[in-house]
PDB file of C-alpha atoms and ligand atoms in Angstrom:
ATOM      1  CA  MET A   1     -25.115  -8.545  -0.166  1.00 92.00           C
ATOM      2  CA  SER A   2     -21.783  -8.769  -1.936  1.00 95.00           C
ATOM      3  CA  PHE A   3     -18.202  -7.877  -0.991  1.00 97.00           C
ATOM      4  CA  ASP A   4     -17.045  -8.108  -4.629  1.00 97.00           C
ATOM      5  CA  THR A   5     -14.929  -5.122  -5.601  1.00 97.00           C
ATOM      6  CA  GLU A   6     -13.491  -3.733  -8.817  1.00 97.00           C
ATOM      7  CA  VAL A   7     -10.363  -1.610  -8.895  1.00 98.00           C
ATOM      8  CA  GLY A   8     -10.420  -0.428 -12.505  1.00 97.00           C
ATOM      9  CA  ASP A   9     -10.495  -3.671 -14.486  1.00 97.00           C
ATOM     10  CA  ILE A  10      -9.322  -5.825 -11.591  1.00 98.00           C
ATOM     11  CA  GLN A  11     -11.948  -7.975  -9.866  1.00 98.00           C
ATOM     12  CA  LEU A  12     -11.420  -8.795  -6.189  1.00 98.00           C
ATOM     13  CA  ARG A  13     -13.478 -11.005  -3.878  1.00 98.00           C
ATOM     14  CA  ASN A  14     -13.471  -8.187  -1.318  1.00 98.00           C
ATOM     15  CA  PRO A  15     -11.836  -4.748  -0.887  1.00 98.00           C
ATOM     16  CA  LEU A  16      -9.261  -5.799   1.735  1.00 98.00           C
ATOM     17  CA  ILE A  17      -5.676  -5.927   0.469  1.00 98.00           C
ATOM     18  CA  LEU A  18      -2.484  -6.648   2.404  1.00 98.00           C
ATOM     19  CA  ALA A  19      -0.406  -3.439   2.319  1.00 98.00           C
ATOM     20  CA  SER A  20       3.168  -3.567   1.098  1.00 97.00           C
ATOM     21  CA  GLY A  21       5.962  -4.058   3.608  1.00 94.00           C
ATOM     22  CA  VAL A  22       4.074  -6.186   6.096  1.00 92.00           C
ATOM     23  CA  LEU A  23       4.281 -10.013   5.917  1.00 90.00           C
ATOM     24  CA  GLY A  24       5.321  -9.588   2.301  1.00 89.00           C
ATOM     25  CA  THR A  25       8.891 -10.835   1.730  1.00 88.00           C
ATOM     26  CA  THR A  26       8.092 -14.534   1.247  1.00 94.00           C
ATOM     27  CA  TYR A  27       5.317 -16.372  -0.573  1.00 97.00           C
ATOM     28  CA  SER A  28       4.241 -18.208   2.594  1.00 96.00           C
ATOM     29  CA  THR A  29       3.147 -15.169   4.615  1.00 95.00           C
ATOM     30  CA  LEU A  30       1.492 -13.621   1.558  1.00 97.00           C
ATOM     31  CA  GLN A  31      -0.418 -16.838   0.974  1.00 97.00           C
ATOM     32  CA  ARG A  32      -1.377 -17.077   4.645  1.00 96.00           C
ATOM     33  CA  THR A  33      -2.971 -13.627   4.737  1.00 96.00           C
ATOM     34  CA  TYR A  34      -4.853 -14.258   1.488  1.00 97.00           C
ATOM     35  CA  GLU A  35      -6.170 -17.543   2.832  1.00 97.00           C
ATOM     36  CA  ALA A  36      -7.245 -15.743   6.002  1.00 96.00           C
ATOM     37  CA  GLY A  37      -9.736 -13.874   3.810  1.00 97.00           C
ATOM     38  CA  LEU A  38      -8.183 -10.895   2.044  1.00 98.00           C
ATOM     39  CA  GLY A  39      -9.099  -9.897  -1.508  1.00 98.00           C
ATOM     40  CA  ALA A  40      -5.454  -9.660  -2.652  1.00 98.00           C
ATOM     41  CA  VAL A  41      -1.930  -9.248  -1.295  1.00 98.00           C
ATOM     42  CA  ILE A  42       0.913  -6.834  -2.034  1.00 98.00           C
ATOM     43  CA  THR A  43       4.563  -7.831  -1.711  1.00 98.00           C
ATOM     44  CA  LYS A  44       7.263  -5.923   0.131  1.00 97.00           C
ATOM     45  CA  SER A  45       8.808  -3.492  -2.363  1.00 97.00           C
ATOM     46  CA  ILE A  46      11.151  -5.342  -4.699  1.00 97.00           C
ATOM     47  CA  GLY A  47      14.159  -3.655  -6.280  1.00 96.00           C
ATOM     48  CA  PRO A  48      16.874  -4.518  -8.786  1.00 96.00           C
ATOM     49  CA  ARG A  49      19.287  -6.149  -6.315  1.00 96.00           C
ATOM     50  CA  SER A  50      19.181  -7.744  -2.882  1.00 97.00           C
ATOM     51  CA  ARG A  51      19.541  -5.181  -0.107  1.00 95.00           C
ATOM     52  CA  ILE A  52      20.095  -5.727   3.588  1.00 95.00           C
ATOM     53  CA  GLY A  53      18.495  -2.415   4.500  1.00 94.00           C
ATOM     54  CA  ASN A  54      19.319  -0.143   7.420  1.00 95.00           C
ATOM     55  CA  PRO A  55      20.962  -1.085  10.748  1.00 96.00           C
ATOM     56  CA  ASN A  56      18.836  -2.493  13.573  1.00 97.00           C
ATOM     57  CA  PRO A  57      16.711  -1.634  15.356  1.00 97.00           C
ATOM     58  CA  SER A  58      14.678  -0.857  12.261  1.00 97.00           C
ATOM     59  CA  VAL A  59      11.144  -1.438  13.553  1.00 97.00           C
ATOM     60  CA  PHE A  60       9.796  -0.079  16.832  1.00 97.00           C
ATOM     61  CA  ALA A  61       6.252  -0.469  18.182  1.00 97.00           C
ATOM     62  CA  LEU A  62       4.528   2.546  19.731  1.00 97.00           C
ATOM     63  CA  GLN A  63       1.897   0.609  21.623  1.00 95.00           C
ATOM     64  CA  GLU A  64       0.345   3.590  23.377  1.00 96.00           C
ATOM     65  CA  ILE A  65      -0.770   4.984  20.014  1.00 97.00           C
ATOM     66  CA  ARG A  66      -1.227   1.635  18.215  1.00 96.00           C
ATOM     67  CA  SER A  67       1.429   2.648  15.727  1.00 97.00           C
ATOM     68  CA  VAL A  68       4.834   1.576  14.457  1.00 97.00           C
ATOM     69  CA  ILE A  69       7.895   3.508  13.337  1.00 98.00           C
ATOM     70  CA  ASN A  70      10.264   1.814  10.907  1.00 97.00           C
ATOM     71  CA  SER A  71      13.441   2.482   8.980  1.00 96.00           C
ATOM     72  CA  VAL A  72      13.711  -0.854   7.199  1.00 95.00           C
ATOM     73  CA  GLY A  73      15.466   0.724   4.211  1.00 94.00           C
ATOM     74  CA  LEU A  74      13.880  -1.346   1.444  1.00 94.00           C
ATOM     75  CA  ALA A  75      15.465  -4.615   2.528  1.00 95.00           C
ATOM     76  CA  ASN A  76      14.483  -7.179  -0.116  1.00 96.00           C
ATOM     77  CA  PRO A  77      15.923 -10.140  -2.038  1.00 96.00           C
ATOM     78  CA  GLY A  78      15.956  -8.451  -5.472  1.00 97.00           C
ATOM     79  CA  TYR A  79      13.631  -9.343  -8.341  1.00 98.00           C
ATOM     80  CA  SER A  80      15.606 -12.248  -9.772  1.00 98.00           C
ATOM     81  CA  ILE A  81      15.345 -14.170  -6.488  1.00 97.00           C
ATOM     82  CA  PHE A  82      11.845 -12.990  -5.590  1.00 97.00           C
ATOM     83  CA  ARG A  83      10.526 -14.229  -8.961  1.00 97.00           C
ATOM     84  CA  GLU A  84      10.398 -17.714  -7.459  1.00 97.00           C
ATOM     85  CA  ASP A  85       8.063 -16.579  -4.695  1.00 97.00           C
ATOM     86  CA  ILE A  86       5.754 -14.940  -7.222  1.00 98.00           C
ATOM     87  CA  GLN A  87       5.775 -18.112  -9.298  1.00 98.00           C
ATOM     88  CA  ILE A  88       4.603 -20.138  -6.292  1.00 98.00           C
ATOM     89  CA  LEU A  89       1.866 -17.569  -5.602  1.00 98.00           C
ATOM     90  CA  ASN A  90       0.835 -17.867  -9.262  1.00 98.00           C
ATOM     91  CA  GLU A  91       0.676 -21.669  -9.033  1.00 98.00           C
ATOM     92  CA  ASN A  92      -1.448 -21.384  -5.899  1.00 98.00           C
ATOM     93  CA  LYS A  93      -3.697 -18.783  -7.568  1.00 98.00           C
ATOM     94  CA  ILE A  94      -3.077 -16.040  -4.999  1.00 98.00           C
ATOM     95  CA  PRO A  95      -4.064 -12.614  -6.447  1.00 98.00           C
ATOM     96  CA  THR A  96      -0.757 -10.814  -6.122  1.00 98.00           C
ATOM     97  CA  ILE A  97       0.211  -7.197  -6.594  1.00 98.00           C
ATOM     98  CA  VAL A  98       3.943  -6.580  -6.714  1.00 98.00           C
ATOM     99  CA  SER A  99       5.335  -3.417  -5.166  1.00 98.00           C
ATOM    100  CA  ILE A 100       8.452  -2.249  -6.992  1.00 97.00           C
ATOM    101  CA  PHE A 101      11.020   0.480  -6.414  1.00 95.00           C
ATOM    102  CA  GLY A 102      14.174   1.825  -7.999  1.00 94.00           C
ATOM    103  CA  GLU A 103      16.647   4.580  -7.316  1.00 91.00           C
ATOM    104  CA  ASN A 104      16.028   5.989 -10.781  1.00 91.00           C
ATOM    105  CA  LYS A 105      13.939   5.298 -13.865  1.00 92.00           C
ATOM    106  CA  GLU A 106      16.399   2.779 -15.295  1.00 94.00           C
ATOM    107  CA  GLU A 107      16.133   0.666 -12.147  1.00 95.00           C
ATOM    108  CA  PHE A 108      12.316   0.836 -12.186  1.00 96.00           C
ATOM    109  CA  LEU A 109      12.415  -0.334 -15.797  1.00 97.00           C
ATOM    110  CA  GLU A 110      14.762  -3.208 -15.000  1.00 98.00           C
ATOM    111  CA  VAL A 111      12.548  -4.492 -12.181  1.00 98.00           C
ATOM    112  CA  LEU A 112       9.330  -4.172 -14.193  1.00 98.00           C
ATOM    113  CA  ASN A 113      10.846  -5.937 -17.191  1.00 98.00           C
ATOM    114  CA  GLY A 114      12.226  -8.669 -14.937  1.00 98.00           C
ATOM    115  CA  LEU A 115       8.777  -9.493 -13.546  1.00 98.00           C
ATOM    116  CA  LYS A 116       6.179  -8.539 -16.135  1.00 98.00           C
ATOM    117  CA  ASP A 117       5.954 -12.016 -17.690  1.00 98.00           C
ATOM    118  CA  LEU A 118       4.544 -13.361 -14.405  1.00 98.00           C
ATOM    119  CA  SER A 119       0.895 -13.358 -13.464  1.00 98.00           C
ATOM    120  CA  VAL A 120       0.699 -10.088 -11.558  1.00 98.00           C
ATOM    121  CA  LEU A 121      -2.625  -8.310 -10.891  1.00 98.00           C
ATOM    122  CA  ALA A 122      -0.927  -4.909 -10.776  1.00 98.00           C
ATOM    123  CA  PHE A 123       2.403  -3.288 -10.055  1.00 98.00           C
ATOM    124  CA  GLU A 124       2.344  -0.797  -7.191  1.00 98.00           C
ATOM    125  CA  LEU A 125       5.041   1.810  -7.710  1.00 97.00           C
ATOM    126  CA  ASN A 126       6.670   2.734  -4.421  1.00 95.00           C
ATOM    127  CA  LEU A 127       7.754   6.271  -5.199  1.00 90.00           C
ATOM    128  CA  SER A 128       7.672   7.204  -1.582  1.00 79.00           C
ATOM    129  CA  CYS A 129       9.913   5.279   0.821  1.00 75.00           C
ATOM    130  CA  PRO A 130      11.061   7.708   3.523  1.00 74.00           C
ATOM    131  CA  ASN A 131      14.128   5.654   4.482  1.00 74.00           C
ATOM    132  CA  THR A 132      16.602   5.888   1.608  1.00 73.00           C
ATOM    133  CA  GLU A 133      18.838   8.626   0.308  1.00 67.00           C
ATOM    134  CA  LYS A 134      18.102   7.958  -3.343  1.00 69.00           C
ATOM    135  CA  GLY A 135      14.794   6.991  -4.968  1.00 67.00           C
ATOM    136  CA  GLY A 136      11.810   6.880  -2.635  1.00 70.00           C
ATOM    137  CA  THR A 137      10.482  10.200  -1.411  1.00 69.00           C
ATOM    138  CA  GLN A 138      12.975  12.023  -3.552  1.00 78.00           C
ATOM    139  CA  ILE A 139      11.094  10.724  -6.621  1.00 88.00           C
ATOM    140  CA  GLY A 140       7.587  10.858  -5.157  1.00 90.00           C
ATOM    141  CA  THR A 141       7.772  14.546  -4.301  1.00 91.00           C
ATOM    142  CA  ASP A 142       8.760  15.618  -7.832  1.00 93.00           C
ATOM    143  CA  PRO A 143       5.755  15.752 -10.206  1.00 96.00           C
ATOM    144  CA  GLU A 144       7.903  15.759 -13.366  1.00 95.00           C
ATOM    145  CA  LEU A 145       9.811  12.662 -12.285  1.00 94.00           C
ATOM    146  CA  VAL A 146       6.595  10.884 -11.263  1.00 95.00           C
ATOM    147  CA  LYS A 147       5.037  11.530 -14.655  1.00 97.00           C
ATOM    148  CA  GLU A 148       8.193  10.483 -16.472  1.00 96.00           C
ATOM    149  CA  ILE A 149       8.577   7.186 -14.599  1.00 96.00           C
ATOM    150  CA  VAL A 150       4.909   6.231 -14.815  1.00 97.00           C
ATOM    151  CA  SER A 151       4.680   7.008 -18.536  1.00 98.00           C
ATOM    152  CA  MET A 152       7.900   5.117 -19.248  1.00 97.00           C
ATOM    153  CA  LEU A 153       6.651   1.996 -17.417  1.00 98.00           C
ATOM    154  CA  ARG A 154       3.225   2.392 -19.011  1.00 98.00           C
ATOM    155  CA  LYS A 155       4.766   1.724 -22.435  1.00 98.00           C
ATOM    156  CA  GLU A 156       6.342  -1.545 -21.230  1.00 98.00           C
ATOM    157  CA  THR A 157       3.307  -3.446 -19.984  1.00 98.00           C
ATOM    158  CA  GLU A 158      -0.466  -3.738 -20.072  1.00 97.00           C
ATOM    159  CA  ILE A 159      -0.489  -4.785 -16.411  1.00 98.00           C
ATOM    160  CA  PRO A 160      -2.175  -2.062 -14.307  1.00 98.00           C
ATOM    161  CA  LEU A 161       0.141   0.390 -12.534  1.00 98.00           C
ATOM    162  CA  TRP A 162      -0.840   1.780  -9.148  1.00 98.00           C
ATOM    163  CA  VAL A 163       1.042   4.784  -7.823  1.00 98.00           C
ATOM    164  CA  LYS A 164       1.538   4.923  -4.055  1.00 97.00           C
ATOM    165  CA  LEU A 165       1.652   8.523  -2.920  1.00 96.00           C
ATOM    166  CA  THR A 166       3.629   9.995  -0.070  1.00 95.00           C
ATOM    167  CA  PRO A 167       1.889  12.277   2.429  1.00 95.00           C
ATOM    168  CA  ASN A 168       5.217  14.065   2.921  1.00 94.00           C
ATOM    169  CA  VAL A 169       4.412  16.797   0.370  1.00 94.00           C
ATOM    170  CA  SER A 170       2.734  20.180   0.526  1.00 94.00           C
ATOM    171  CA  ASN A 171       0.397  19.414  -2.392  1.00 96.00           C
ATOM    172  CA  ILE A 172      -0.526  15.777  -2.975  1.00 97.00           C
ATOM    173  CA  LEU A 173      -2.933  16.772  -5.769  1.00 98.00           C
ATOM    174  CA  GLU A 174      -0.051  17.943  -7.918  1.00 98.00           C
ATOM    175  CA  ILE A 175       1.695  14.568  -7.583  1.00 97.00           C
ATOM    176  CA  ALA A 176      -1.573  12.684  -8.162  1.00 98.00           C
ATOM    177  CA  ASP A 177      -2.209  14.719 -11.309  1.00 98.00           C
ATOM    178  CA  ALA A 178       1.285  13.855 -12.590  1.00 98.00           C
ATOM    179  CA  ALA A 179       0.670  10.134 -11.907  1.00 98.00           C
ATOM    180  CA  ILE A 180      -2.649  10.266 -13.795  1.00 98.00           C
ATOM    181  CA  LYS A 181      -1.061  12.102 -16.729  1.00 98.00           C
ATOM    182  CA  GLY A 182       1.683   9.450 -16.795  1.00 98.00           C
ATOM    183  CA  GLY A 183      -0.996   6.767 -17.209  1.00 98.00           C
ATOM    184  CA  SER A 184      -1.468   5.391 -13.694  1.00 98.00           C
ATOM    185  CA  ASP A 185      -4.477   3.047 -13.271  1.00 98.00           C
ATOM    186  CA  ALA A 186      -5.069   3.743  -9.563  1.00 98.00           C
ATOM    187  CA  LEU A 187      -3.815   6.019  -6.791  1.00 98.00           C
ATOM    188  CA  VAL A 188      -2.833   4.581  -3.433  1.00 98.00           C
ATOM    189  CA  ALA A 189      -2.822   6.941  -0.440  1.00 98.00           C
ATOM    190  CA  ILE A 190      -0.961   7.132   1.889  1.00 97.00           C
ATOM    191  CA  ASN A 191       2.555   5.856   2.526  1.00 96.00           C
ATOM    192  CA  THR A 192       4.233   6.396   5.922  1.00 96.00           C
ATOM    193  CA  LEU A 193       4.877   9.807   7.472  1.00 96.00           C
ATOM    194  CA  LYS A 194       8.379  11.043   8.287  1.00 95.00           C
ATOM    195  CA  ALA A 195       8.857  10.582  12.024  1.00 97.00           C
ATOM    196  CA  MET A 196      11.294   9.962  14.883  1.00 98.00           C
ATOM    197  CA  VAL A 197      11.345   8.510  18.400  1.00 98.00           C
ATOM    198  CA  ILE A 198      13.976   9.376  21.045  1.00 98.00           C
ATOM    199  CA  ASP A 199      14.773   7.186  24.056  1.00 98.00           C
ATOM    200  CA  ILE A 200      14.996   9.570  26.998  1.00 98.00           C
ATOM    201  CA  GLN A 201      17.314   7.244  28.946  1.00 98.00           C
ATOM    202  CA  THR A 202      19.980   6.828  26.260  1.00 97.00           C
ATOM    203  CA  LYS A 203      19.074  10.306  24.986  1.00 98.00           C
ATOM    204  CA  MET A 204      19.408   8.951  21.455  1.00 98.00           C
ATOM    205  CA  PRO A 205      17.023   8.169  18.610  1.00 98.00           C
ATOM    206  CA  VAL A 206      15.645   4.648  19.008  1.00 98.00           C
ATOM    207  CA  LEU A 207      16.065   3.540  15.398  1.00 98.00           C
ATOM    208  CA  GLY A 208      19.482   2.563  14.067  1.00 97.00           C
ATOM    209  CA  PHE A 209      18.872   4.860  11.092  1.00 97.00           C
ATOM    210  CA  LYS A 210      17.602   7.545  13.541  1.00 97.00           C
ATOM    211  CA  ARG A 211      14.721   8.682  11.317  1.00 96.00           C
ATOM    212  CA  GLY A 212      11.822   6.546  10.144  1.00 96.00           C
ATOM    213  CA  GLY A 213       8.320   6.313   8.745  1.00 96.00           C
ATOM    214  CA  LEU A 214       5.208   6.227  10.931  1.00 98.00           C
ATOM    215  CA  SER A 215       2.335   3.833  10.259  1.00 98.00           C
ATOM    216  CA  GLY A 216      -0.627   2.627  12.313  1.00 97.00           C
ATOM    217  CA  ALA A 217      -3.617   4.205  14.043  1.00 98.00           C
ATOM    218  CA  ALA A 218      -1.906   7.593  14.505  1.00 98.00           C
ATOM    219  CA  ILE A 219      -1.939   8.272  10.750  1.00 98.00           C
ATOM    220  CA  LYS A 220      -5.508   7.239   9.930  1.00 98.00           C
ATOM    221  CA  PRO A 221      -7.113  10.720  10.004  1.00 98.00           C
ATOM    222  CA  ILE A 222      -4.358  11.905   7.661  1.00 98.00           C
ATOM    223  CA  GLY A 223      -5.035   9.047   5.254  1.00 98.00           C
ATOM    224  CA  ILE A 224      -8.768   9.784   5.354  1.00 98.00           C
ATOM    225  CA  ARG A 225      -8.187  13.431   4.540  1.00 98.00           C
ATOM    226  CA  TYR A 226      -5.928  12.646   1.560  1.00 98.00           C
ATOM    227  CA  VAL A 227      -8.337  10.053   0.176  1.00 98.00           C
ATOM    228  CA  TYR A 228     -11.174  12.554   0.564  1.00 98.00           C
ATOM    229  CA  ASP A 229      -9.209  15.263  -1.262  1.00 98.00           C
ATOM    230  CA  LEU A 230      -8.095  12.880  -4.018  1.00 98.00           C
ATOM    231  CA  TYR A 231     -11.658  11.646  -4.545  1.00 98.00           C
ATOM    232  CA  GLU A 232     -13.016  15.183  -4.711  1.00 98.00           C
ATOM    233  CA  ASN A 233     -10.502  16.099  -7.411  1.00 98.00           C
ATOM    234  CA  PHE A 234      -9.973  12.881  -9.356  1.00 98.00           C
ATOM    235  CA  GLY A 235     -12.691  10.461  -8.211  1.00 97.00           C
ATOM    236  CA  ASP A 236     -14.361  10.555 -11.636  1.00 97.00           C
ATOM    237  CA  LYS A 237     -11.096   9.654 -13.413  1.00 97.00           C
ATOM    238  CA  ILE A 238      -9.318   7.006 -11.374  1.00 98.00           C
ATOM    239  CA  PRO A 239      -9.907   4.556  -8.505  1.00 98.00           C
ATOM    240  CA  ILE A 240      -8.384   5.439  -5.146  1.00 98.00           C
ATOM    241  CA  ILE A 241      -7.101   2.883  -2.690  1.00 98.00           C
ATOM    242  CA  GLY A 242      -7.034   3.974   0.949  1.00 98.00           C
ATOM    243  CA  VAL A 243      -4.263   2.943   3.318  1.00 98.00           C
ATOM    244  CA  GLY A 244      -3.068   4.101   6.707  1.00 98.00           C
ATOM    245  CA  GLY A 245      -3.962   3.057  10.230  1.00 98.00           C
ATOM    246  CA  ILE A 246      -6.754   0.551   9.647  1.00 98.00           C
ATOM    247  CA  TYR A 247      -7.268  -1.334  12.913  1.00 97.00           C
ATOM    248  CA  ARG A 248     -11.031  -1.907  12.899  1.00 96.00           C
ATOM    249  CA  GLY A 249     -13.828  -2.597  10.458  1.00 97.00           C
ATOM    250  CA  GLU A 250     -15.067   0.939  11.131  1.00 98.00           C
ATOM    251  CA  ASP A 251     -11.810   2.341   9.740  1.00 98.00           C
ATOM    252  CA  ILE A 252     -12.399   0.486   6.477  1.00 98.00           C
ATOM    253  CA  ILE A 253     -15.924   1.920   6.157  1.00 98.00           C
ATOM    254  CA  GLU A 254     -14.499   5.382   6.839  1.00 98.00           C
ATOM    255  CA  TYR A 255     -11.982   5.030   3.982  1.00 98.00           C
ATOM    256  CA  LEU A 256     -14.733   3.818   1.632  1.00 98.00           C
ATOM    257  CA  LEU A 257     -16.970   6.778   2.547  1.00 98.00           C
ATOM    258  CA  ALA A 258     -14.026   9.137   1.945  1.00 98.00           C
ATOM    259  CA  GLY A 259     -13.779   7.777  -1.593  1.00 98.00           C
ATOM    260  CA  ALA A 260     -11.740   4.569  -1.560  1.00 98.00           C
ATOM    261  CA  THR A 261     -12.657   1.665  -3.835  1.00 98.00           C
ATOM    262  CA  ALA A 262     -10.502  -0.712  -1.807  1.00 98.00           C
ATOM    263  CA  VAL A 263      -8.187  -0.477   1.198  1.00 98.00           C
ATOM    264  CA  GLU A 264      -4.769  -1.752   2.142  1.00 98.00           C
ATOM    265  CA  ILE A 265      -4.103  -2.980   5.660  1.00 98.00           C
ATOM    266  CA  GLY A 266      -0.569  -3.335   7.022  1.00 96.00           C
ATOM    267  CA  THR A 267       0.523  -2.466  10.538  1.00 95.00           C
ATOM    268  CA  SER A 268      -2.467  -4.006  12.330  1.00 94.00           C
ATOM    269  CA  LEU A 269      -2.015  -7.329  10.502  1.00 93.00           C
ATOM    270  CA  GLY A 270       1.647  -7.355  11.456  1.00 88.00           C
ATOM    271  CA  VAL A 271       1.046  -7.026  15.185  1.00 82.00           C
ATOM    272  CA  ALA A 272      -1.875  -9.447  15.691  1.00 84.00           C
ATOM    273  CA  TYR A 273      -3.114 -12.752  14.272  1.00 90.00           C
ATOM    274  CA  PRO A 274      -4.148 -11.831  10.734  1.00 92.00           C
ATOM    275  CA  GLU A 275      -6.787 -14.581  10.777  1.00 94.00           C
ATOM    276  CA  ASN A 276      -8.579 -12.978  13.722  1.00 95.00           C
ATOM    277  CA  MET A 277      -8.219  -9.428  12.461  1.00 95.00           C
ATOM    278  CA  ILE A 278      -9.571 -10.222   9.002  1.00 96.00           C
ATOM    279  CA  ARG A 279     -12.513 -12.136  10.451  1.00 96.00           C
ATOM    280  CA  PHE A 280     -13.401  -9.123  12.623  1.00 96.00           C
ATOM    281  CA  PHE A 281     -13.079  -6.759   9.654  1.00 97.00           C
ATOM    282  CA  GLN A 282     -15.441  -8.866   7.581  1.00 97.00           C
ATOM    283  CA  MET A 283     -17.998  -9.252  10.356  1.00 97.00           C
ATOM    284  CA  LYS A 284     -18.034  -5.532  11.003  1.00 98.00           C
ATOM    285  CA  ILE A 285     -18.409  -4.588   7.336  1.00 98.00           C
ATOM    286  CA  LYS A 286     -21.271  -7.054   6.937  1.00 98.00           C
ATOM    287  CA  LYS A 287     -23.042  -5.689  10.024  1.00 98.00           C
ATOM    288  CA  TYR A 288     -22.628  -2.111   8.807  1.00 98.00           C
ATOM    289  CA  MET A 289     -23.908  -2.935   5.322  1.00 98.00           C
ATOM    290  CA  LYS A 290     -26.948  -4.650   6.772  1.00 98.00           C
ATOM    291  CA  GLU A 291     -27.723  -1.799   9.178  1.00 98.00           C
ATOM    292  CA  HIS A 292     -27.309   0.867   6.505  1.00 98.00           C
ATOM    293  CA  GLN A 293     -28.898  -1.153   3.709  1.00 98.00           C
ATOM    294  CA  PHE A 294     -25.913  -1.279   1.397  1.00 98.00           C
ATOM    295  CA  ASN A 295     -25.875  -4.184  -1.056  1.00 98.00           C
ATOM    296  CA  SER A 296     -22.404  -3.613  -2.471  1.00 98.00           C
ATOM    297  CA  ILE A 297     -19.079  -2.028  -1.557  1.00 98.00           C
ATOM    298  CA  LYS A 298     -19.408   0.295  -4.550  1.00 97.00           C
ATOM    299  CA  GLU A 299     -22.491   1.904  -2.988  1.00 98.00           C
ATOM    300  CA  ILE A 300     -20.430   2.960   0.045  1.00 98.00           C
ATOM    301  CA  THR A 301     -17.537   4.509  -1.922  1.00 98.00           C
ATOM    302  CA  GLY A 302     -17.564   8.320  -1.818  1.00 98.00           C
ATOM    303  CA  GLY A 303     -20.651   8.494   0.405  1.00 98.00           C
ATOM    304  CA  ALA A 304     -19.167  11.290   2.528  1.00 98.00           C
ATOM    305  CA  HIS A 305     -19.192  13.633  -0.489  1.00 98.00           C
ATOM    306  CA  ARG A 306     -22.922  13.692  -1.077  1.00 81.00           C
TER     307      ARG A 306
HETATM  308  C1  DHB B 401      10.135   1.486   3.924  1.00 56.80           C
HETATM  309  C2  DHB B 401       9.528   1.695   2.724  1.00 56.80           C
HETATM  310  C3  DHB B 401       8.361   2.415   2.670  1.00 56.80           C
HETATM  311  O1  DHB B 401       7.725   2.685   1.528  1.00 56.80           O
HETATM  312  C4  DHB B 401       7.796   2.886   3.811  1.00 56.80           C
HETATM  313  O2  DHB B 401       6.674   3.576   3.780  1.00 56.80           O
HETATM  314  C5  DHB B 401       8.395   2.639   5.002  1.00 56.80           C
HETATM  315  C6  DHB B 401       9.559   1.945   5.042  1.00 56.80           C
HETATM  316  C7  DHB B 401      11.440   0.831   4.056  1.00 56.80           C
HETATM  317  O3  DHB B 401      11.677  -0.260   3.525  1.00 56.80           O
HETATM  318  O4  DHB B 401      12.261   1.423   4.708  1.00 56.80           O
END
């Protein structure tokens, strides 16, 4: 039995990847989660300049639904500073995917060109942050802009480009199609959902930025549905990476059956000991594969469509 996974031309030791935004702003936490047993790690989204993000509180746990709402606002050190972290990850041979964002195509280009000489497994394009005025969702909901940005970046590098899709659209297939036409190497679904929490005592929104993005267990059935739809329409053309609300090994199997080649795990690793969580995930996947006589991850992918 093997956990080996291929996402396009990328080989991974297993299909579990640290999702962007969680434990991903310094090399040390990225390295820690890889060493705990993941197949690869994705950085917090990196932009052209350092940003402090939105006012606190910017992260709020919704324990009763094992979920989190955040309005971080793309806080990050900027690519010229973050380069050093990637260099350390390179030296330590940590398979690293770098999430990048920009407010427009020029900024995306600047960040890509500032990092593409490093050893990066793939760039994940964050076209879908819900917490900024410019860039983010505003790009990821416009098929023309998605195609334009992906095809522009495509010409600049041979490094695979993964497009992370927002669920905050009426037709995700249209955006996915634009990403594929632009030359994307994989689709990642889903990013956070637009959401809000109000404190009934203060009678005000809890987050400093008022509005935020929802992640965690509450969004898993939505992620499953999008991965299923994407696989049905594009599964023969492009690998799909499932993300959203993975808390248990069973959730990972569910994403694979829906059509995912690999999965990204974020919120649950941020609220528990990643070492324990990852161990449980691996044990559960192994048990499932044994019980259902699967010899490889690839055999599970898309099983719910037969
Ligand atoms: C942020 C970015 C995201 O892509 C997301 O889904 C949630 C939050 C942020 O930095 O605000």
